[in-house]
PDB file of C-alpha atoms in Angstrom:
ATOM      1  CA  MET A 210      14.397 -34.250  -1.508  1.00  0.00           C
ATOM      2  CA  ARG A 211      12.082 -35.302   0.997  1.00  0.00           C
ATOM      3  CA  GLN A 212       8.631 -35.873   1.566  1.00  0.00           C
ATOM      4  CA  GLY A 213       6.628 -37.190   4.262  1.00  0.00           C
ATOM      5  CA  GLY A 214       3.156 -37.495   5.893  1.00  0.00           C
ATOM      6  CA  TYR A 215       1.412 -40.091   3.887  1.00  0.00           C
ATOM      7  CA  PRO A 216      -1.432 -41.907   5.732  1.00  0.00           C
ATOM      8  CA  THR A 217      -0.348 -45.525   3.837  1.00  0.00           C
ATOM      9  CA  LYS A 218       2.472 -47.168   2.192  1.00  0.00           C
ATOM     10  CA  ARG A 219       0.874 -46.977  -1.260  1.00  0.00           C
ATOM     11  CA  ALA A 220       0.050 -43.269  -0.948  1.00  0.00           C
ATOM     12  CA  ALA A 221       3.827 -42.784  -0.016  1.00  0.00           C
ATOM     13  CA  GLN A 222       5.234 -44.999  -3.186  1.00  0.00           C
ATOM     14  CA  ASP A 223       2.492 -43.189  -5.385  1.00  0.00           C
ATOM     15  CA  ALA A 224       3.916 -39.903  -4.207  1.00  0.00           C
ATOM     16  CA  LEU A 225       7.606 -41.538  -4.933  1.00  0.00           C
ATOM     17  CA  ARG A 226       6.446 -42.364  -8.473  1.00  0.00           C
ATOM     18  CA  ARG A 227       5.420 -38.899  -9.268  1.00  0.00           C
ATOM     19  CA  LEU A 228       8.748 -37.477  -8.090  1.00  0.00           C
ATOM     20  CA  THR A 229      10.815 -39.601  -9.716  1.00  0.00           C
ATOM     21  CA  GLU A 230       9.229 -39.709 -13.427  1.00  0.00           C
ATOM     22  CA  PRO A 231      10.822 -37.644 -15.901  1.00  0.00           C
ATOM     23  CA  ALA A 232      10.749 -33.872 -15.383  1.00  0.00           C
ATOM     24  CA  ALA A 233       9.688 -32.922 -18.739  1.00  0.00           C
ATOM     25  CA  ARG A 234       6.718 -35.229 -18.490  1.00  0.00           C
ATOM     26  CA  ARG A 235       5.604 -33.734 -14.918  1.00  0.00           C
ATOM     27  CA  ARG A 236       6.005 -30.245 -16.043  1.00  0.00           C
ATOM     28  CA  SER A 237       4.081 -30.432 -19.488  1.00  0.00           C
ATOM     29  CA  ARG A 238       1.064 -31.452 -17.254  1.00  0.00           C
ATOM     30  CA  LEU A 239       1.253 -28.383 -14.951  1.00  0.00           C
ATOM     31  CA  SER A 240      -1.396 -25.527 -16.258  1.00  0.00           C
ATOM     32  CA  THR A 241      -0.705 -22.005 -15.620  1.00  0.00           C
ATOM     33  CA  ALA A 242      -3.667 -21.573 -13.656  1.00  0.00           C
ATOM     34  CA  THR A 243      -2.468 -24.353 -11.290  1.00  0.00           C
ATOM     35  CA  TRP A 244       0.791 -22.812 -10.824  1.00  0.00           C
ATOM     36  CA  LEU A 245      -0.545 -19.199 -10.376  1.00  0.00           C
ATOM     37  CA  ASP A 246      -2.798 -20.780  -7.499  1.00  0.00           C
ATOM     38  CA  ARG A 247       0.447 -22.851  -5.911  1.00  0.00           C
ATOM     39  CA  TRP A 248       2.546 -19.652  -6.171  1.00  0.00           C
ATOM     40  CA  LEU A 249      -0.365 -17.622  -4.529  1.00  0.00           C
ATOM     41  CA  THR A 250      -0.311 -20.023  -1.706  1.00  0.00           C
ATOM     42  CA  GLY A 251       3.474 -20.057  -0.809  1.00  0.00           C
ATOM     43  CA  ALA A 252       3.362 -16.052  -1.369  1.00  0.00           C
ATOM     44  CA  ASP A 253       1.144 -15.936   1.811  1.00  0.00           C
ATOM     45  CA  GLU A 254       3.715 -16.985   3.814  1.00  0.00           C
ATOM     46  CA  ARG A 255       6.469 -14.774   2.319  1.00  0.00           C
ATOM     47  CA  LEU A 256       5.241 -11.511   1.586  1.00  0.00           C
ATOM     48  CA  ARG A 257       3.272  -8.627   3.003  1.00  0.00           C
ATOM     49  CA  PRO A 258      -0.743  -9.055   2.855  1.00  0.00           C
ATOM     50  CA  THR A 259      -1.199  -6.000   0.637  1.00  0.00           C
ATOM     51  CA  THR A 260       1.322  -7.390  -1.626  1.00  0.00           C
ATOM     52  CA  VAL A 261      -0.292 -10.726  -2.038  1.00  0.00           C
ATOM     53  CA  ARG A 262      -3.708  -9.065  -2.203  1.00  0.00           C
ATOM     54  CA  GLY A 263      -2.800  -7.115  -5.013  1.00  0.00           C
ATOM     55  CA  TYR A 264      -1.354 -10.262  -6.887  1.00  0.00           C
ATOM     56  CA  ARG A 265      -4.584 -12.177  -6.064  1.00  0.00           C
ATOM     57  CA  ARG A 266      -6.618  -9.764  -7.748  1.00  0.00           C
ATOM     58  CA  HIS A 267      -4.287  -9.756 -10.711  1.00  0.00           C
ATOM     59  CA  VAL A 268      -4.603 -13.263 -11.061  1.00  0.00           C
ATOM     60  CA  GLU A 269      -8.202 -13.738 -10.557  1.00  0.00           C
ATOM     61  CA  GLN A 270      -9.477 -10.775 -12.569  1.00  0.00           C
ATOM     62  CA  TYR A 271      -7.072 -11.139 -15.562  1.00  0.00           C
ATOM     63  CA  LEU A 272      -4.432 -13.667 -15.462  1.00  0.00           C
ATOM     64  CA  ALA A 273      -5.884 -17.027 -14.901  1.00  0.00           C
ATOM     65  CA  PRO A 274      -9.055 -16.481 -17.052  1.00  0.00           C
ATOM     66  CA  LEU A 275      -6.934 -15.692 -19.983  1.00  0.00           C
ATOM     67  CA  LEU A 276      -3.823 -17.631 -19.238  1.00  0.00           C
ATOM     68  CA  GLY A 277      -5.013 -20.019 -17.232  1.00  0.00           C
ATOM     69  CA  ARG A 278      -5.623 -22.807 -19.610  1.00  0.00           C
ATOM     70  CA  VAL A 279      -2.003 -22.548 -21.261  1.00  0.00           C
ATOM     71  CA  PRO A 280       0.386 -25.340 -20.157  1.00  0.00           C
ATOM     72  CA  LEU A 281       2.936 -23.358 -17.928  1.00  0.00           C
ATOM     73  CA  ARG A 282       5.911 -25.253 -20.101  1.00  0.00           C
ATOM     74  CA  GLY A 283       4.233 -24.141 -23.411  1.00  0.00           C
ATOM     75  CA  LEU A 284       3.258 -20.222 -22.349  1.00  0.00           C
ATOM     76  CA  THR A 285       4.909 -17.995 -24.870  1.00  0.00           C
ATOM     77  CA  TYR A 286       5.649 -14.366 -25.261  1.00  0.00           C
ATOM     78  CA  ALA A 287       2.920 -14.413 -27.587  1.00  0.00           C
ATOM     79  CA  ASP A 288       0.332 -15.823 -25.685  1.00  0.00           C
ATOM     80  CA  ILE A 289       1.012 -13.088 -23.089  1.00  0.00           C
ATOM     81  CA  GLU A 290       1.034 -10.109 -25.444  1.00  0.00           C
ATOM     82  CA  LEU A 291      -2.445 -11.511 -26.802  1.00  0.00           C
ATOM     83  CA  ALA A 292      -3.775 -11.661 -23.112  1.00  0.00           C
ATOM     84  CA  PHE A 293      -2.785  -8.142 -22.389  1.00  0.00           C
ATOM     85  CA  ALA A 294      -4.312  -7.024 -25.475  1.00  0.00           C
ATOM     86  CA  ARG A 295      -7.340  -8.588 -24.339  1.00  0.00           C
ATOM     87  CA  ILE A 296      -7.234  -6.843 -21.103  1.00  0.00           C
ATOM     88  CA  THR A 297      -7.390  -3.609 -22.748  1.00  0.00           C
ATOM     89  CA  GLN A 298     -10.289  -4.795 -25.145  1.00  0.00           C
ATOM     90  CA  LYS A 299     -12.220  -6.188 -22.345  1.00  0.00           C
ATOM     91  CA  HIS A 300     -12.554  -2.900 -20.536  1.00  0.00           C
ATOM     92  CA  ILE A 301     -13.538  -1.202 -23.549  1.00  0.00           C
ATOM     93  CA  ALA A 302     -16.185  -3.177 -24.527  1.00  0.00           C
ATOM     94  CA  ALA A 303     -17.616  -3.229 -20.898  1.00  0.00           C
ATOM     95  CA  GLY A 304     -17.739   0.665 -21.290  1.00  0.00           C
ATOM     96  CA  ARG A 305     -15.315   1.036 -18.501  1.00  0.00           C
ATOM     97  CA  LYS A 306     -12.646   3.357 -18.347  1.00  0.00           C
ATOM     98  CA  PRO A 307      -9.475   1.941 -20.125  1.00  0.00           C
ATOM     99  CA  LEU A 308      -6.831   0.853 -17.478  1.00  0.00           C
ATOM    100  CA  SER A 309      -3.968   3.210 -16.894  1.00  0.00           C
ATOM    101  CA  ALA A 310      -0.564   2.061 -18.138  1.00  0.00           C
ATOM    102  CA  SER A 311       0.577   1.851 -14.583  1.00  0.00           C
ATOM    103  CA  THR A 312      -2.141  -0.629 -13.682  1.00  0.00           C
ATOM    104  CA  VAL A 313      -1.267  -2.737 -16.749  1.00  0.00           C
ATOM    105  CA  ARG A 314       2.256  -2.495 -15.582  1.00  0.00           C
ATOM    106  CA  ARG A 315       1.531  -3.891 -12.095  1.00  0.00           C
ATOM    107  CA  ILE A 316      -0.688  -6.899 -13.700  1.00  0.00           C
ATOM    108  CA  GLN A 317       2.648  -7.685 -15.700  1.00  0.00           C
ATOM    109  CA  ALA A 318       4.577  -7.243 -12.461  1.00  0.00           C
ATOM    110  CA  SER A 319       2.893  -9.733 -10.926  1.00  0.00           C
ATOM    111  CA  LEU A 320       2.898 -12.305 -13.968  1.00  0.00           C
ATOM    112  CA  ARG A 321       6.585 -11.503 -14.116  1.00  0.00           C
ATOM    113  CA  ALA A 322       6.965 -12.516 -10.242  1.00  0.00           C
ATOM    114  CA  ALA A 323       5.219 -15.606 -10.798  1.00  0.00           C
ATOM    115  CA  LEU A 324       6.753 -16.921 -13.802  1.00  0.00           C
ATOM    116  CA  ALA A 325      10.224 -15.868 -11.914  1.00  0.00           C
ATOM    117  CA  ALA A 326       9.265 -18.141  -9.224  1.00  0.00           C
ATOM    118  CA  ALA A 327       8.485 -20.715 -11.967  1.00  0.00           C
ATOM    119  CA  VAL A 328      11.986 -20.532 -13.220  1.00  0.00           C
ATOM    120  CA  ASN A 329      13.849 -20.728 -10.173  1.00  0.00           C
ATOM    121  CA  ALA A 330      11.539 -23.938  -9.312  1.00  0.00           C
ATOM    122  CA  GLY A 331      12.939 -25.403 -12.633  1.00  0.00           C
ATOM    123  CA  LEU A 332       9.311 -25.655 -14.196  1.00  0.00           C
ATOM    124  CA  ILE A 333      10.196 -23.498 -17.092  1.00  0.00           C
ATOM    125  CA  ASP A 334      13.539 -22.427 -18.606  1.00  0.00           C
ATOM    126  CA  HIS A 335      13.111 -18.786 -19.014  1.00  0.00           C
ATOM    127  CA  ASN A 336      10.474 -16.122 -18.009  1.00  0.00           C
ATOM    128  CA  PRO A 337       8.184 -14.980 -21.158  1.00  0.00           C
ATOM    129  CA  ALA A 338       6.829 -11.725 -19.259  1.00  0.00           C
ATOM    130  CA  ARG A 339       9.729 -10.297 -18.521  1.00  0.00           C
ATOM    131  CA  ASP A 340      10.668  -8.446 -21.641  1.00  0.00           C
ATOM    132  CA  LEU A 341       6.780  -7.568 -22.545  1.00  0.00           C
ATOM    133  CA  ASP A 342       6.755  -4.378 -24.622  1.00  0.00           C
ATOM    134  CA  LEU A 343       3.783  -2.242 -22.731  1.00  0.00           C
ATOM    135  CA  PRO A 344       2.813   1.329 -22.947  1.00  0.00           C
ATOM    136  CA  ARG A 345       4.903   3.749 -20.822  1.00  0.00           C
ATOM    137  CA  GLU A 346       3.548   5.459 -18.011  1.00  0.00           C
ATOM    138  CA  ARG A 347       3.660   9.466 -18.213  1.00  0.00           C
ATOM    139  CA  ARG A 348       3.557  10.677 -14.604  1.00  0.00           C
ATOM    140  CA  PRO A 349       2.279  14.230 -14.584  1.00  0.00           C
ATOM    141  CA  GLN A 350       4.653  17.029 -13.542  1.00  0.00           C
ATOM    142  CA  PRO A 351       3.893  18.240 -10.285  1.00  0.00           C
ATOM    143  CA  HIS A 352       3.374  22.021  -9.989  1.00  0.00           C
ATOM    144  CA  GLY A 353       3.227  23.991  -6.888  1.00  0.00           C
ATOM    145  CA  TRP A 354      -0.019  26.055  -5.796  1.00  0.00           C
ATOM    146  CA  THR A 355       0.986  29.455  -7.051  1.00  0.00           C
ATOM    147  CA  ASP A 356      -1.103  32.482  -6.404  1.00  0.00           C
ATOM    148  CA  SER A 357      -1.923  32.357 -10.484  1.00  0.00           C
ATOM    149  CA  LEU A 358      -3.103  28.762 -10.438  1.00  0.00           C
ATOM    150  CA  VAL A 359      -5.183  29.592  -7.120  1.00  0.00           C
ATOM    151  CA  ASP A 360      -6.693  32.168  -9.144  1.00  0.00           C
ATOM    152  CA  GLN A 361      -7.359  30.281 -12.305  1.00  0.00           C
ATOM    153  CA  TRP A 362      -8.761  27.195  -9.823  1.00  0.00           C
ATOM    154  CA  ARG A 363     -11.261  29.723  -8.406  1.00  0.00           C
ATOM    155  CA  GLN A 364     -12.451  31.376 -11.749  1.00  0.00           C
ATOM    156  CA  THR A 365     -12.469  28.106 -13.641  1.00  0.00           C
ATOM    157  CA  GLY A 366     -11.879  25.003 -11.652  1.00  0.00           C
ATOM    158  CA  ALA A 367      -9.041  24.151 -13.680  1.00  0.00           C
ATOM    159  CA  ARG A 368      -6.154  22.499 -11.981  1.00  0.00           C
ATOM    160  CA  PRO A 369      -3.017  20.456 -12.769  1.00  0.00           C
ATOM    161  CA  ALA A 370      -3.085  16.737 -12.550  1.00  0.00           C
ATOM    162  CA  VAL A 371      -0.688  17.169  -9.312  1.00  0.00           C
ATOM    163  CA  ALA A 372      -0.639  20.271  -7.804  1.00  0.00           C
ATOM    164  CA  VAL A 373       1.424  20.616  -4.318  1.00  0.00           C
ATOM    165  CA  TRP A 374       1.009  22.877  -1.450  1.00  0.00           C
ATOM    166  CA  THR A 375       3.955  25.430  -0.557  1.00  0.00           C
ATOM    167  CA  PRO A 376       5.442  25.143   2.838  1.00  0.00           C
ATOM    168  CA  LEU A 377       3.472  28.402   3.520  1.00  0.00           C
ATOM    169  CA  GLN A 378       0.355  26.930   2.639  1.00  0.00           C
ATOM    170  CA  THR A 379       0.870  24.137   4.500  1.00  0.00           C
ATOM    171  CA  ALA A 380       1.808  26.120   7.537  1.00  0.00           C
ATOM    172  CA  GLN A 381      -1.823  28.149   6.976  1.00  0.00           C
ATOM    173  CA  PHE A 382      -3.522  24.865   6.951  1.00  0.00           C
ATOM    174  CA  LEU A 383      -2.113  23.753  10.209  1.00  0.00           C
ATOM    175  CA  HIS A 384      -2.693  27.110  11.660  1.00  0.00           C
ATOM    176  CA  LEU A 385      -6.127  26.871  10.544  1.00  0.00           C
ATOM    177  CA  ILE A 386      -6.847  23.680  12.443  1.00  0.00           C
ATOM    178  CA  SER A 387      -4.815  24.176  15.350  1.00  0.00           C
ATOM    179  CA  ASP A 388      -7.996  23.361  17.831  1.00  0.00           C
ATOM    180  CA  HIS A 389      -8.825  20.364  15.826  1.00  0.00           C
ATOM    181  CA  ARG A 390      -8.180  16.766  17.627  1.00  0.00           C
ATOM    182  CA  LEU A 391      -6.566  15.803  14.427  1.00  0.00           C
ATOM    183  CA  HIS A 392      -4.044  18.765  14.406  1.00  0.00           C
ATOM    184  CA  THR A 393      -1.256  16.420  15.834  1.00  0.00           C
ATOM    185  CA  LEU A 394      -1.696  13.664  13.400  1.00  0.00           C
ATOM    186  CA  TYR A 395      -1.690  15.944  10.676  1.00  0.00           C
ATOM    187  CA  ARG A 396       1.479  17.866  11.806  1.00  0.00           C
ATOM    188  CA  LEU A 397       3.268  14.464  11.876  1.00  0.00           C
ATOM    189  CA  TYR A 398       2.236  13.927   8.235  1.00  0.00           C
ATOM    190  CA  ALA A 399       3.164  17.440   7.166  1.00  0.00           C
ATOM    191  CA  THR A 400       6.646  17.980   9.144  1.00  0.00           C
ATOM    192  CA  ARG A 401       8.006  14.400   9.394  1.00  0.00           C
ATOM    193  CA  GLY A 402       6.700  12.560   6.469  1.00  0.00           C
ATOM    194  CA  LEU A 403       5.432   9.497   8.331  1.00  0.00           C
ATOM    195  CA  ARG A 404       3.343   7.291   6.366  1.00  0.00           C
ATOM    196  CA  ARG A 405      -0.484   6.837   7.495  1.00  0.00           C
ATOM    197  CA  GLY A 406      -0.064   3.861   9.243  1.00  0.00           C
ATOM    198  CA  GLU A 407       2.991   4.700  10.924  1.00  0.00           C
ATOM    199  CA  ALA A 408       1.262   7.951  12.287  1.00  0.00           C
ATOM    200  CA  LEU A 409      -2.019   5.684  13.307  1.00  0.00           C
ATOM    201  CA  ALA A 410       0.041   2.919  15.143  1.00  0.00           C
ATOM    202  CA  LEU A 411       2.426   5.350  17.253  1.00  0.00           C
ATOM    203  CA  ARG A 412       2.642   4.574  20.795  1.00  0.00           C
ATOM    204  CA  TRP A 413       3.394   7.026  23.654  1.00  0.00           C
ATOM    205  CA  SER A 414       6.306   4.693  24.440  1.00  0.00           C
ATOM    206  CA  ASP A 415       7.818   5.380  21.153  1.00  0.00           C
ATOM    207  CA  ILE A 416       8.094   9.085  21.696  1.00  0.00           C
ATOM    208  CA  ASP A 417      11.074  10.325  24.014  1.00  0.00           C
ATOM    209  CA  PHE A 418       9.939  13.753  25.166  1.00  0.00           C
ATOM    210  CA  ASP A 419      13.043  14.479  26.706  1.00  0.00           C
ATOM    211  CA  ARG A 420      15.349  13.889  23.861  1.00  0.00           C
ATOM    212  CA  ARG A 421      12.799  14.983  21.451  1.00  0.00           C
ATOM    213  CA  VAL A 422      12.803  11.753  19.310  1.00  0.00           C
ATOM    214  CA  LEU A 423      10.253   9.589  17.761  1.00  0.00           C
ATOM    215  CA  THR A 424      10.854   6.059  16.852  1.00  0.00           C
ATOM    216  CA  VAL A 425       8.894   4.327  14.133  1.00  0.00           C
ATOM    217  CA  GLU A 426       8.937   0.332  14.404  1.00  0.00           C
ATOM    218  CA  ARG A 427       5.583  -0.702  13.689  1.00  0.00           C
ATOM    219  CA  GLN A 428       2.557   0.467  11.531  1.00  0.00           C
ATOM    220  CA  LEU A 429      -1.353  -0.093  10.803  1.00  0.00           C
ATOM    221  CA  GLN A 430      -2.120  -2.348   7.821  1.00  0.00           C
ATOM    222  CA  LYS A 431      -5.522  -3.546   6.679  1.00  0.00           C
ATOM    223  CA  LEU A 432      -5.949  -7.190   5.440  1.00  0.00           C
ATOM    224  CA  ALA A 433      -8.403  -9.014   3.616  1.00  0.00           C
ATOM    225  CA  GLY A 434     -12.076  -8.526   5.182  1.00  0.00           C
ATOM    226  CA  GLY A 435     -11.312  -5.113   6.664  1.00  0.00           C
ATOM    227  CA  VAL A 436      -9.217  -6.363   9.543  1.00  0.00           C
ATOM    228  CA  ILE A 437      -6.768  -3.743  10.716  1.00  0.00           C
ATOM    229  CA  THR A 438      -3.601  -5.297  12.253  1.00  0.00           C
ATOM    230  CA  VAL A 439      -0.184  -4.081  13.643  1.00  0.00           C
ATOM    231  CA  CYS A 440       2.591  -5.288  11.450  1.00  0.00           C
ATOM    232  CA  GLU A 441       6.360  -4.042  11.267  1.00  0.00           C
ATOM    233  CA  PRO A 442       7.229  -1.063   8.848  1.00  0.00           C
ATOM    234  CA  LYS A 443       7.092  -1.577   4.942  1.00  0.00           C
ATOM    235  CA  SER A 444      10.771  -1.870   4.562  1.00  0.00           C
ATOM    236  CA  ARG A 445      13.737  -2.282   6.494  1.00  0.00           C
ATOM    237  CA  ALA A 446      14.832   1.431   6.405  1.00  0.00           C
ATOM    238  CA  GLY A 447      11.164   1.988   7.551  1.00  0.00           C
ATOM    239  CA  ARG A 448      12.326   1.273  11.054  1.00  0.00           C
ATOM    240  CA  ARG A 449      13.898   4.636  11.973  1.00  0.00           C
ATOM    241  CA  GLN A 450      14.164   7.557  14.467  1.00  0.00           C
ATOM    242  CA  ILE A 451      12.906  11.016  13.718  1.00  0.00           C
ATOM    243  CA  ALA A 452      13.875  14.124  15.324  1.00  0.00           C
ATOM    244  CA  LEU A 453      11.135  16.513  16.509  1.00  0.00           C
ATOM    245  CA  ASP A 454      11.012  19.941  16.932  1.00  0.00           C
ATOM    246  CA  HIS A 455       9.563  21.979  20.244  1.00  0.00           C
ATOM    247  CA  ASP A 456       6.333  23.137  18.650  1.00  0.00           C
ATOM    248  CA  THR A 457       5.646  19.149  17.634  1.00  0.00           C
ATOM    249  CA  ILE A 458       6.596  18.248  20.920  1.00  0.00           C
ATOM    250  CA  ARG A 459       4.194  20.749  22.586  1.00  0.00           C
ATOM    251  CA  SER A 460       1.538  19.798  20.194  1.00  0.00           C
ATOM    252  CA  LEU A 461       2.178  15.959  21.249  1.00  0.00           C
ATOM    253  CA  ARG A 462       1.997  17.077  25.136  1.00  0.00           C
ATOM    254  CA  ALA A 463      -1.605  18.789  24.343  1.00  0.00           C
ATOM    255  CA  GLN A 464      -2.609  15.476  22.641  1.00  0.00           C
ATOM    256  CA  GLN A 465      -1.482  13.345  25.316  1.00  0.00           C
ATOM    257  CA  ARG A 466      -3.662  15.663  27.925  1.00  0.00           C
ATOM    258  CA  ARG A 467      -6.440  15.517  25.761  1.00  0.00           C
ATOM    259  CA  GLN A 468      -6.372  11.747  25.473  1.00  0.00           C
ATOM    260  CA  GLU A 469      -6.138  11.472  29.388  1.00  0.00           C
ATOM    261  CA  ALA A 470      -9.249  13.698  29.750  1.00  0.00           C
ATOM    262  CA  ASP A 471     -11.151  11.694  26.954  1.00  0.00           C
ATOM    263  CA  LYS A 472     -10.054   8.359  28.953  1.00  0.00           C
ATOM    264  CA  THR A 473     -11.625   9.939  32.250  1.00  0.00           C
ATOM    265  CA  ALA A 474     -14.716  10.944  30.745  1.00  0.00           C
ATOM    266  CA  ALA A 475     -15.220   7.325  29.003  1.00  0.00           C
ATOM    267  CA  GLY A 476     -14.530   5.899  32.457  1.00  0.00           C
ATOM    268  CA  ASP A 477     -15.444   2.053  31.806  1.00  0.00           C
ATOM    269  CA  LYS A 478     -16.231   2.325  28.262  1.00  0.00           C
ATOM    270  CA  TRP A 479     -12.270   3.368  27.444  1.00  0.00           C
ATOM    271  CA  VAL A 480     -10.802   0.972  25.208  1.00  0.00           C
ATOM    272  CA  THR A 481      -7.056   0.023  26.313  1.00  0.00           C
ATOM    273  CA  ALA A 482      -4.570   0.868  23.908  1.00  0.00           C
ATOM    274  CA  ASP A 483      -0.974   2.502  24.364  1.00  0.00           C
ATOM    275  CA  THR A 484      -1.524   4.567  21.372  1.00  0.00           C
ATOM    276  CA  SER A 485      -1.003   8.418  20.593  1.00  0.00           C
ATOM    277  CA  SER A 486      -3.845   8.059  18.157  1.00  0.00           C
ATOM    278  CA  PRO A 487      -6.504  10.783  19.068  1.00  0.00           C
ATOM    279  CA  THR A 488      -9.391   8.321  20.021  1.00  0.00           C
ATOM    280  CA  PRO A 489      -9.897   5.475  22.751  1.00  0.00           C
ATOM    281  CA  GLY A 490     -10.231   2.786  19.970  1.00  0.00           C
ATOM    282  CA  ALA A 491      -7.326   2.774  17.896  1.00  0.00           C
ATOM    283  CA  ALA A 492      -8.248  -0.187  15.878  1.00  0.00           C
ATOM    284  CA  ARG A 493     -11.099   1.833  14.204  1.00  0.00           C
ATOM    285  CA  TRP A 494      -8.419   4.374  12.828  1.00  0.00           C
ATOM    286  CA  ARG A 495      -7.960   2.855   9.270  1.00  0.00           C
ATOM    287  CA  PRO A 496      -4.993   4.001   7.473  1.00  0.00           C
ATOM    288  CA  THR A 497      -6.937   4.241   4.063  1.00  0.00           C
ATOM    289  CA  THR A 498      -9.623   6.209   6.046  1.00  0.00           C
ATOM    290  CA  TRP A 499      -7.269   9.191   6.821  1.00  0.00           C
ATOM    291  CA  GLY A 500      -5.468   8.928   3.469  1.00  0.00           C
ATOM    292  CA  THR A 501      -8.508  11.592   2.825  1.00  0.00           C
ATOM    293  CA  SER A 502     -10.185  13.787   5.147  1.00  0.00           C
ATOM    294  CA  SER A 503     -13.222  16.545   4.406  1.00  0.00           C
ATOM    295  CA  SER A 504     -14.558  19.218   6.745  1.00  0.00           C
ATOM    296  CA  ASN A 505     -15.491  22.736   6.760  1.00  0.00           C
ATOM    297  CA  TRP A 506     -11.778  23.741   6.742  1.00  0.00           C
ATOM    298  CA  CYS A 507     -10.537  22.472   3.906  1.00  0.00           C
ATOM    299  CA  ALA A 508     -11.284  20.688   0.728  1.00  0.00           C
ATOM    300  CA  THR A 509     -10.172  16.803   0.412  1.00  0.00           C
ATOM    301  CA  ILE A 510      -6.630  15.880   0.846  1.00  0.00           C
ATOM    302  CA  THR A 511      -4.656  13.423  -0.345  1.00  0.00           C
ATOM    303  CA  PHE A 512      -1.874  12.243   1.532  1.00  0.00           C
ATOM    304  CA  ARG A 513       1.109  10.175  -0.127  1.00  0.00           C
ATOM    305  CA  ARG A 514       4.520   8.577   1.241  1.00  0.00           C
ATOM    306  CA  TYR A 515       6.130  11.842   2.022  1.00  0.00           C
ATOM    307  CA  GLY A 516       3.402  13.723   3.496  1.00  0.00           C
ATOM    308  CA  PHE A 517       1.294  16.560   2.338  1.00  0.00           C
ATOM    309  CA  THR A 518       4.095  19.459   2.491  1.00  0.00           C
ATOM    310  CA  THR A 519       5.367  17.613  -1.090  1.00  0.00           C
ATOM    311  CA  SER A 520       2.533  15.784  -2.389  1.00  0.00           C
ATOM    312  CA  ALA A 521      -0.772  17.351  -1.083  1.00  0.00           C
ATOM    313  CA  THR A 522      -2.707  17.616  -4.317  1.00  0.00           C
ATOM    314  CA  ALA A 523      -5.849  19.456  -2.897  1.00  0.00           C
ATOM    315  CA  PRO A 524      -6.818  22.634  -4.093  1.00  0.00           C
ATOM    316  CA  PRO A 525      -6.199  25.529  -1.377  1.00  0.00           C
ATOM    317  CA  ALA A 526      -9.630  26.386   0.508  1.00  0.00           C
ATOM    318  CA  TRP A 527      -8.475  29.181   2.691  1.00  0.00           C
ATOM    319  CA  PRO A 528      -9.378  32.703   2.049  1.00  0.00           C
TER     320      PRO A 528
END
């Protein structure tokens, strides 16, 4: 083990003494809050900003206040079980909606990851958060928007928790907005399953019109403070090539001509950006903004990972 950069010899000797004292004695003084803070600092360098932001929110709101004072070496399954019971009680006492089972499990996943890192560092012998018994999430079964469900929704407003558009309904929607400037964006979501940030980060150089192939190799991502940045796809498999049909190629060509017209009209005010996003300032297009859209041609639409052909949860708004 090497460690350097000390201003004086005494400082180096003090560090050496701390490193060479019995491990159990060192570990017993480390609090859970201190370790969580140290773990988050290291996570900034290894994980995606959105992942770290979720970890930090769980640590600051729940884990550090409830478990922070417990020595890391003495943290037990019972301590963690009690902390999660208090998380639920705290929300109920505040008159807020109880946390969903999926949210509680995400909090557990944050703690489990932090303690797994502590095990790897030799600070604790086992991970007490690994086998925590929590309520299981009951995922709603998706239903297609059949004619009878549409009639029921129009008459009563009742709808399934997850109701998806059929291919015909999706085609009707795309036809309805064929003259809208976002038509090409929604077409890519619907027919090619791009993630929101992937579609918004596309450059014209990513599209091979002759071979009818689109290459995904980057995406937009929102960092802390609302800063939008360009980064690599979410996963290794995210770097991929996607075949394009003739209609999508025609739509992209039309979008390219529209953007050139916008550029000419903007003149010196044009913001240079090699992007196929339908606006001069691509940085203004936030992935979270285009997760939902509302206008006179459709109710609110929620896009998820595979595009709204399979998971749009909006009620049909067309005649």
